[in-house]
XYZ file of C-alpha atoms in Angstrom:
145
model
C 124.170 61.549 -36.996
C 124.192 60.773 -33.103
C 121.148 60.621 -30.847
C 121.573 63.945 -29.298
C 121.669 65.561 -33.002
C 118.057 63.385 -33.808
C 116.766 64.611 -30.609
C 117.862 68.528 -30.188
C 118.179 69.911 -34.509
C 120.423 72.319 -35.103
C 119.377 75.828 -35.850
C 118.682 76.673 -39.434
C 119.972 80.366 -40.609
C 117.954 82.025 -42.917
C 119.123 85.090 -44.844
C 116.456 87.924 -44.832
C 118.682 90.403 -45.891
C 122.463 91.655 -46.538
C 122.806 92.558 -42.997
C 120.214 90.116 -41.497
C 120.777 86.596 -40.743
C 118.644 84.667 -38.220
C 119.489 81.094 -37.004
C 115.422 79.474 -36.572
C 115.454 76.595 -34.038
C 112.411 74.218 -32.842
C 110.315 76.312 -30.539
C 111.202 76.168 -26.939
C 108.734 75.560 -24.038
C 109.690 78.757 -22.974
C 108.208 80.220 -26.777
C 105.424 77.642 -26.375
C 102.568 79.841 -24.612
C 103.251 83.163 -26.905
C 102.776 80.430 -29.702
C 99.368 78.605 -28.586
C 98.164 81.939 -28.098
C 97.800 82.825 -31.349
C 95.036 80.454 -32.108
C 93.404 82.311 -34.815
C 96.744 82.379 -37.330
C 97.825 78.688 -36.026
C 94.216 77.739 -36.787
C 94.434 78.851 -40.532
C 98.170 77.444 -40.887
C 97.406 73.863 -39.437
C 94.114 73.745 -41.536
C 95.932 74.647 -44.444
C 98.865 72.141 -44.071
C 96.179 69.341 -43.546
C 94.463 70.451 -46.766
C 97.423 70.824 -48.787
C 99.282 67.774 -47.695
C 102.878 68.769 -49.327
C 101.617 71.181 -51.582
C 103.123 74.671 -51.035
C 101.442 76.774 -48.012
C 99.486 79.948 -49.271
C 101.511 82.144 -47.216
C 99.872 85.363 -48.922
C 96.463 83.763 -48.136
C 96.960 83.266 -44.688
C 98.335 86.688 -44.250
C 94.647 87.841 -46.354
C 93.115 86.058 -43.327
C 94.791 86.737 -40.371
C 97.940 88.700 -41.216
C 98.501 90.480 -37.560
C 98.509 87.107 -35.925
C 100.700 85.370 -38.512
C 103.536 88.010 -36.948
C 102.671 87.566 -33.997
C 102.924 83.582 -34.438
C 106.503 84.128 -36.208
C 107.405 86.498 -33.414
C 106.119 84.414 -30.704
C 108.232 81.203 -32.717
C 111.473 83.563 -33.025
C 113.620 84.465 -32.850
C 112.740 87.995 -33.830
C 110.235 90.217 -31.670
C 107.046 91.265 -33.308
C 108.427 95.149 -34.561
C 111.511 93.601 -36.125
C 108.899 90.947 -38.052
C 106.413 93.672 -38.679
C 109.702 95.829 -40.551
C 110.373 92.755 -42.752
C 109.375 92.952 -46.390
C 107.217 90.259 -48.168
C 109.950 87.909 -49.777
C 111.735 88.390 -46.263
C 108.685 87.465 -44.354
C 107.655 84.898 -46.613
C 111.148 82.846 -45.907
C 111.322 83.516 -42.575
C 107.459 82.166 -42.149
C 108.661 79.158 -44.232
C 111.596 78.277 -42.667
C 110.088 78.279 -39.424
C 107.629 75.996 -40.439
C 109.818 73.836 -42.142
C 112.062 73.507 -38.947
C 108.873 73.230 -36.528
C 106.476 71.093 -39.098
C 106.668 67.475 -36.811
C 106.171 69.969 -33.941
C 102.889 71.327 -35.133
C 101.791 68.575 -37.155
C 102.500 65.656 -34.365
C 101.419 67.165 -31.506
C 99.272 70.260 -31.983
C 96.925 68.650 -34.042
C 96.283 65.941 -32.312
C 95.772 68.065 -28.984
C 93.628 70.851 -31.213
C 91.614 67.681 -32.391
C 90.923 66.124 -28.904
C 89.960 69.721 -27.762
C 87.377 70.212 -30.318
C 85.656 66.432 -30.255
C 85.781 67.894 -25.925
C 83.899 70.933 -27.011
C 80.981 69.033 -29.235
C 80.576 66.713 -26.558
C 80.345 69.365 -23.978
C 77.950 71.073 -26.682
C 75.743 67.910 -26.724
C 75.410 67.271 -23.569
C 74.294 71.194 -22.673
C 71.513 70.640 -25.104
C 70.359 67.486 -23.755
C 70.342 68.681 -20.286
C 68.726 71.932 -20.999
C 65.848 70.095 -23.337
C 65.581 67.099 -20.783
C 63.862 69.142 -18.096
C 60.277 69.328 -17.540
C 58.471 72.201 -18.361
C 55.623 72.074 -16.156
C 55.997 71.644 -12.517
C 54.114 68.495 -11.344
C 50.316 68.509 -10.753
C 50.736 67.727 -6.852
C 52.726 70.412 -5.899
């Protein structure tokens, strides 16, 4: 395999049907905002694949939990829009969710949870120091004044 292959994967095709075909390729930068923006279904899916470590995702669980942004993730991943996901049967959504992961896993795995992580130890810091700030000042103005 040459550098270029390493660096830029060929598409996968997945067969969701007789007459439906769809080649699934690492997400784009141009895919990347529609896919951040569904933070509720990448949430779930990135908490689950740190949980389960290898073990098979609990695709019908995260659909249980946040099923209308799982297709819009997919949709927002591609290549499909959302009303040709949303027309998809289980099994077909089920190996078109999978086989997006699979191809997009390293993406997801090396870099947005790392970047999720740094954003959340941001947020308890912020947290902490509201608290302090807010509980530091006095409560009674001083007796000279």
């Amino acid at each position: 395999m040459d550098d270029l292959a390493e660096l830029v994967p060929a598409p996968r095709e997945v067969v969701l049907g007789p007459a439906l075909k769809v080649a699934i390729a690492p997400i784009t930068i141009g895919r990347l905002p529609g896919v951040l923006a569904c933070t509720v279904a990448l949430g779930a899916l990135l908490e689950m694949l740190d949980e389960q470590r290898g073990a098979p995702i609990d695709w019908q669980g995260l659909l249980a939990r946040s099923g209308s942004e799982l297709i819009q993730l997919c949709a927002a991943v591609g290549p499909l829009e959302k009303e040709r996901v949303e027309q998809l049967n289980l099994a077909q959504f089920l190996a078109l969710a999978q086989t997006q992961l699979e191809v997009n896993r390293d993406f997801f795995v090396e870099r947005i949870v790392p970047q999720l992580s740094g954003l959340a130890g941001a947020v308890r810091a912020l947290r902490g120091r509201t608290h302090s700030s807010v509980s530091s000042q006095p409560a009674t103005q001083d007796a000279t004044s």
